Amino acid sequence: MRPLILLDVDGPLSPWAAARHAKPAGYVEHRLRISRWSRKRLRIWLNPEHGPALLALAGAANAELAWATSWEHRANRQVGPAIGLPPLPVVEFAGPQPSWKFGPVARFAAGRPLAWFDDDFDLFPDARQAFLDRRAGLPTELIPVDAHTGLTGEHFGRLEAWLRA
């Protein structure tokens, strides 16, 4: 089965916790409208090099990229094009999630090797451990990303090493 590479937006691709006036190197500011009914625009930083780097790693390993973000399908409309990603499959998080993203991700990734970039793995440590326990025997790499910095070369290196293994 093709391995999955799951992407969160807030934190990994958009370092939301970075100091307001200290945009990380390589990132470009975007102002995105979060709903068609609101005039407010959300400021996010995205690095246009991330899309091609992720596509190259996924292509070399015959892996599939997918979104695992509260942006859900909006990631395909607003984030992916800004960093050069085509439309990707989306993990859907219908309704409140008592264990955060772990249940929907477990269903989406059923039986497949999985690498996952996110900044919130530690929010629900019991749910994280239960997720990992259920995936025992399946290659699973949770790659925590600091929301102050977003994805770095170290994260890409860790993904590349996992894909090679």
PDB file of C-alpha atoms in Angstrom:
ATOM      1  CA  MET A   1       0.000   0.000   0.000  1.00  0.00           C
ATOM      2  CA  ARG A   2       1.154   3.506  -0.789  1.00  0.00           C
ATOM      3  CA  PRO A   3       2.323   5.411   2.260  1.00  0.00           C
ATOM      4  CA  LEU A   4       0.418   8.537   3.282  1.00  0.00           C
ATOM      5  CA  ILE A   5       1.954  11.882   4.134  1.00  0.00           C
ATOM      6  CA  LEU A   6      -0.552  13.965   6.084  1.00  0.00           C
ATOM      7  CA  LEU A   7      -0.281  17.748   6.249  1.00  0.00           C
ATOM      8  CA  ASP A   8      -1.668  20.155   8.790  1.00  0.00           C
ATOM      9  CA  VAL A   9      -1.854  23.816   7.753  1.00  0.00           C
ATOM     10  CA  ASP A  10      -1.729  25.832  10.985  1.00  0.00           C
ATOM     11  CA  GLY A  11       1.683  25.244  12.520  1.00  0.00           C
ATOM     12  CA  PRO A  12       3.531  23.144   9.934  1.00  0.00           C
ATOM     13  CA  LEU A  13       2.746  25.079   6.742  1.00  0.00           C
ATOM     14  CA  SER A  14       1.717  28.359   8.360  1.00  0.00           C
ATOM     15  CA  PRO A  15       3.796  29.142  11.477  1.00  0.00           C
ATOM     16  CA  TRP A  16       0.974  30.912  13.300  1.00  0.00           C
ATOM     17  CA  ALA A  17       2.930  31.293  16.548  1.00  0.00           C
ATOM     18  CA  ALA A  18       5.897  33.135  15.005  1.00  0.00           C
ATOM     19  CA  ALA A  19       6.442  36.638  16.329  1.00  0.00           C
ATOM     20  CA  ARG A  20       4.114  38.978  14.443  1.00  0.00           C
ATOM     21  CA  HIS A  21       6.968  41.008  12.968  1.00  0.00           C
ATOM     22  CA  ALA A  22       9.441  38.154  12.521  1.00  0.00           C
ATOM     23  CA  LYS A  23       8.254  36.283   9.455  1.00  0.00           C
ATOM     24  CA  PRO A  24      10.364  33.111   9.100  1.00  0.00           C
ATOM     25  CA  ALA A  25      12.830  33.101   6.204  1.00  0.00           C
ATOM     26  CA  GLY A  26      11.332  31.923   2.928  1.00  0.00           C
ATOM     27  CA  TYR A  27       7.738  32.569   3.944  1.00  0.00           C
ATOM     28  CA  VAL A  28       5.375  34.870   2.041  1.00  0.00           C
ATOM     29  CA  GLU A  29       2.431  36.635   3.645  1.00  0.00           C
ATOM     30  CA  HIS A  30      -1.030  35.820   2.323  1.00  0.00           C
ATOM     31  CA  ARG A  31      -4.332  37.396   3.297  1.00  0.00           C
ATOM     32  CA  LEU A  32      -7.074  34.826   2.864  1.00  0.00           C
ATOM     33  CA  ARG A  33     -10.781  35.376   3.182  1.00  0.00           C
ATOM     34  CA  ILE A  34     -12.031  32.757   5.599  1.00  0.00           C
ATOM     35  CA  SER A  35     -15.653  32.875   4.473  1.00  0.00           C
ATOM     36  CA  ARG A  36     -17.538  34.385   1.591  1.00  0.00           C
ATOM     37  CA  TRP A  37     -19.791  36.199   4.073  1.00  0.00           C
ATOM     38  CA  SER A  38     -17.001  37.967   5.916  1.00  0.00           C
ATOM     39  CA  ARG A  39     -14.836  40.820   4.723  1.00  0.00           C
ATOM     40  CA  LYS A  40     -12.177  39.936   7.268  1.00  0.00           C
ATOM     41  CA  ARG A  41      -9.017  38.408   5.930  1.00  0.00           C
ATOM     42  CA  LEU A  42      -6.784  36.006   7.804  1.00  0.00           C
ATOM     43  CA  ARG A  43      -3.046  36.680   7.621  1.00  0.00           C
ATOM     44  CA  ILE A  44      -0.984  33.551   7.162  1.00  0.00           C
ATOM     45  CA  TRP A  45       2.580  32.914   6.084  1.00  0.00           C
ATOM     46  CA  LEU A  46       3.292  30.152   3.592  1.00  0.00           C
ATOM     47  CA  ASN A  47       6.573  29.014   2.071  1.00  0.00           C
ATOM     48  CA  PRO A  48       6.267  28.462  -1.714  1.00  0.00           C
ATOM     49  CA  GLU A  49       9.182  25.987  -1.582  1.00  0.00           C
ATOM     50  CA  HIS A  50       7.227  23.559   0.595  1.00  0.00           C
ATOM     51  CA  GLY A  51       4.854  22.383  -2.117  1.00  0.00           C
ATOM     52  CA  PRO A  52       7.539  21.324  -4.620  1.00  0.00           C
ATOM     53  CA  ALA A  53       9.636  19.728  -1.833  1.00  0.00           C
ATOM     54  CA  LEU A  54       6.667  17.697  -0.573  1.00  0.00           C
ATOM     55  CA  LEU A  55       5.705  16.644  -4.109  1.00  0.00           C
ATOM     56  CA  ALA A  56       9.280  15.549  -4.824  1.00  0.00           C
ATOM     57  CA  LEU A  57       9.533  13.457  -1.647  1.00  0.00           C
ATOM     58  CA  ALA A  58       6.116  11.889  -2.187  1.00  0.00           C
ATOM     59  CA  GLY A  59       6.880  11.174  -5.841  1.00  0.00           C
ATOM     60  CA  ALA A  60      10.232   9.571  -5.107  1.00  0.00           C
ATOM     61  CA  ALA A  61       8.615   7.227  -2.554  1.00  0.00           C
ATOM     62  CA  ASN A  62       5.321   6.675  -4.426  1.00  0.00           C
ATOM     63  CA  ALA A  63       3.559   8.181  -1.401  1.00  0.00           C
ATOM     64  CA  GLU A  64       0.258  10.059  -1.350  1.00  0.00           C
ATOM     65  CA  LEU A  65      -0.061  13.540   0.133  1.00  0.00           C
ATOM     66  CA  ALA A  66      -3.316  14.398   1.927  1.00  0.00           C
ATOM     67  CA  TRP A  67      -4.655  17.165   4.158  1.00  0.00           C
ATOM     68  CA  ALA A  68      -5.258  16.497   7.870  1.00  0.00           C
ATOM     69  CA  THR A  69      -6.250  20.003   8.882  1.00  0.00           C
ATOM     70  CA  SER A  70      -9.226  21.867  10.265  1.00  0.00           C
ATOM     71  CA  TRP A  71      -9.095  23.781   6.962  1.00  0.00           C
ATOM     72  CA  GLU A  72     -10.404  20.566   5.382  1.00  0.00           C
ATOM     73  CA  HIS A  73     -11.406  21.233   1.730  1.00  0.00           C
ATOM     74  CA  ARG A  74     -10.505  24.937   1.994  1.00  0.00           C
ATOM     75  CA  ALA A  75      -6.866  23.801   2.076  1.00  0.00           C
ATOM     76  CA  ASN A  76      -7.259  22.712  -1.561  1.00  0.00           C
ATOM     77  CA  ARG A  77      -8.758  26.058  -2.534  1.00  0.00           C
ATOM     78  CA  GLN A  78      -6.645  28.475  -0.516  1.00  0.00           C
ATOM     79  CA  VAL A  79      -3.425  26.907   0.748  1.00  0.00           C
ATOM     80  CA  GLY A  80      -2.409  24.297  -1.829  1.00  0.00           C
ATOM     81  CA  PRO A  81      -2.367  26.699  -4.804  1.00  0.00           C
ATOM     82  CA  ALA A  82      -0.264  29.205  -2.828  1.00  0.00           C
ATOM     83  CA  ILE A  83       2.506  26.638  -2.342  1.00  0.00           C
ATOM     84  CA  GLY A  84       2.196  24.735  -5.606  1.00  0.00           C
ATOM     85  CA  LEU A  85       0.226  21.691  -4.470  1.00  0.00           C
ATOM     86  CA  PRO A  86      -2.479  20.132  -6.630  1.00  0.00           C
ATOM     87  CA  PRO A  87      -5.822  19.210  -5.031  1.00  0.00           C
ATOM     88  CA  LEU A  88      -5.194  16.538  -2.383  1.00  0.00           C
ATOM     89  CA  PRO A  89      -7.460  14.078  -0.573  1.00  0.00           C
ATOM     90  CA  VAL A  90      -8.863  15.478   2.675  1.00  0.00           C
ATOM     91  CA  VAL A  91      -9.368  13.896   6.096  1.00  0.00           C
ATOM     92  CA  GLU A  92     -12.785  15.145   7.189  1.00  0.00           C
ATOM     93  CA  PHE A  93     -13.421  16.020  10.830  1.00  0.00           C
ATOM     94  CA  ALA A  94     -17.230  16.074  11.089  1.00  0.00           C
ATOM     95  CA  GLY A  95     -18.521  17.454  14.364  1.00  0.00           C
ATOM     96  CA  PRO A  96     -16.626  17.878  17.627  1.00  0.00           C
ATOM     97  CA  GLN A  97     -13.675  15.565  18.027  1.00  0.00           C
ATOM     98  CA  PRO A  98     -13.293  14.340  21.613  1.00  0.00           C
ATOM     99  CA  SER A  99      -9.875  12.921  20.765  1.00  0.00           C
ATOM    100  CA  TRP A 100      -8.852  15.643  18.330  1.00  0.00           C
ATOM    101  CA  LYS A 101      -7.825  14.328  14.893  1.00  0.00           C
ATOM    102  CA  PHE A 102      -6.764  10.826  15.842  1.00  0.00           C
ATOM    103  CA  GLY A 103     -10.050   8.999  15.159  1.00  0.00           C
ATOM    104  CA  PRO A 104     -10.681  10.442  11.674  1.00  0.00           C
ATOM    105  CA  VAL A 105      -7.011  10.012  10.728  1.00  0.00           C
ATOM    106  CA  ALA A 106      -7.073   6.381  11.891  1.00  0.00           C
ATOM    107  CA  ARG A 107     -10.078   5.706   9.652  1.00  0.00           C
ATOM    108  CA  PHE A 108      -8.602   7.588   6.688  1.00  0.00           C
ATOM    109  CA  ALA A 109      -5.199   5.869   6.952  1.00  0.00           C
ATOM    110  CA  ALA A 110      -6.585   2.399   7.727  1.00  0.00           C
ATOM    111  CA  GLY A 111      -3.869  -0.151   7.030  1.00  0.00           C
ATOM    112  CA  ARG A 112      -1.490   2.267   5.310  1.00  0.00           C
ATOM    113  CA  PRO A 113       1.970   3.451   6.380  1.00  0.00           C
ATOM    114  CA  LEU A 114       1.671   7.009   7.638  1.00  0.00           C
ATOM    115  CA  ALA A 115       3.876  10.058   8.196  1.00  0.00           C
ATOM    116  CA  TRP A 116       2.047  13.050   9.658  1.00  0.00           C
ATOM    117  CA  PHE A 117       3.163  16.667  10.154  1.00  0.00           C
ATOM    118  CA  ASP A 118       1.295  18.501  12.929  1.00  0.00           C
ATOM    119  CA  ASP A 119       1.978  20.924  15.757  1.00  0.00           C
ATOM    120  CA  ASP A 120      -0.576  19.525  18.226  1.00  0.00           C
ATOM    121  CA  PHE A 121       0.281  15.887  18.881  1.00  0.00           C
ATOM    122  CA  ASP A 122       0.666  16.590  22.596  1.00  0.00           C
ATOM    123  CA  LEU A 123      -2.830  18.053  23.129  1.00  0.00           C
ATOM    124  CA  PHE A 124      -4.353  14.625  23.813  1.00  0.00           C
ATOM    125  CA  PRO A 125      -1.538  12.299  24.940  1.00  0.00           C
ATOM    126  CA  ASP A 126      -3.881   9.410  25.831  1.00  0.00           C
ATOM    127  CA  ALA A 127      -5.596   9.589  22.431  1.00  0.00           C
ATOM    128  CA  ARG A 128      -2.189   9.788  20.727  1.00  0.00           C
ATOM    129  CA  GLN A 129      -1.000   6.678  22.539  1.00  0.00           C
ATOM    130  CA  ALA A 130      -4.222   4.799  21.753  1.00  0.00           C
ATOM    131  CA  PHE A 131      -3.812   5.797  18.080  1.00  0.00           C
ATOM    132  CA  LEU A 132      -0.231   4.509  18.056  1.00  0.00           C
ATOM    133  CA  ASP A 133      -1.243   1.314  19.867  1.00  0.00           C
ATOM    134  CA  ARG A 134      -3.952   0.612  17.254  1.00  0.00           C
ATOM    135  CA  ARG A 135      -1.370   1.142  14.517  1.00  0.00           C
ATOM    136  CA  ALA A 136       1.150  -1.266  16.076  1.00  0.00           C
ATOM    137  CA  GLY A 137       2.976  -3.066  13.285  1.00  0.00           C
ATOM    138  CA  LEU A 138       2.192  -0.343  10.729  1.00  0.00           C
ATOM    139  CA  PRO A 139       4.966   2.131   9.922  1.00  0.00           C
ATOM    140  CA  THR A 140       3.831   5.356  11.583  1.00  0.00           C
ATOM    141  CA  GLU A 141       5.843   8.549  11.967  1.00  0.00           C
ATOM    142  CA  LEU A 142       4.350  11.469  13.855  1.00  0.00           C
ATOM    143  CA  ILE A 143       6.517  14.473  13.021  1.00  0.00           C
ATOM    144  CA  PRO A 144       5.907  17.314  15.475  1.00  0.00           C
ATOM    145  CA  VAL A 145       6.407  20.795  14.064  1.00  0.00           C
ATOM    146  CA  ASP A 146       6.964  23.904  16.168  1.00  0.00           C
ATOM    147  CA  ALA A 147       4.251  26.444  15.291  1.00  0.00           C
ATOM    148  CA  HIS A 148       6.841  29.225  15.776  1.00  0.00           C
ATOM    149  CA  THR A 149       8.979  28.008  12.875  1.00  0.00           C
ATOM    150  CA  GLY A 150       6.837  25.803  10.621  1.00  0.00           C
ATOM    151  CA  LEU A 151       8.420  23.080   8.522  1.00  0.00           C
ATOM    152  CA  THR A 152      12.204  23.183   8.355  1.00  0.00           C
ATOM    153  CA  GLY A 153      14.870  21.198   6.571  1.00  0.00           C
ATOM    154  CA  GLU A 154      15.061  18.969   9.642  1.00  0.00           C
ATOM    155  CA  HIS A 155      11.401  17.962   9.199  1.00  0.00           C
ATOM    156  CA  PHE A 156      11.910  17.217   5.514  1.00  0.00           C
ATOM    157  CA  GLY A 157      15.007  15.181   6.395  1.00  0.00           C
ATOM    158  CA  ARG A 158      13.064  13.182   8.956  1.00  0.00           C
ATOM    159  CA  LEU A 159      10.319  12.477   6.392  1.00  0.00           C
ATOM    160  CA  GLU A 160      12.860  11.481   3.770  1.00  0.00           C
ATOM    161  CA  ALA A 161      14.604   9.079   6.174  1.00  0.00           C
ATOM    162  CA  TRP A 162      11.245   7.535   7.154  1.00  0.00           C
ATOM    163  CA  LEU A 163      10.237   7.102   3.503  1.00  0.00           C
ATOM    164  CA  ARG A 164      13.567   5.395   2.711  1.00  0.00           C
ATOM    165  CA  ALA A 165      13.190   3.019   5.656  1.00  0.00           C
TER     166      ALA A 165
END
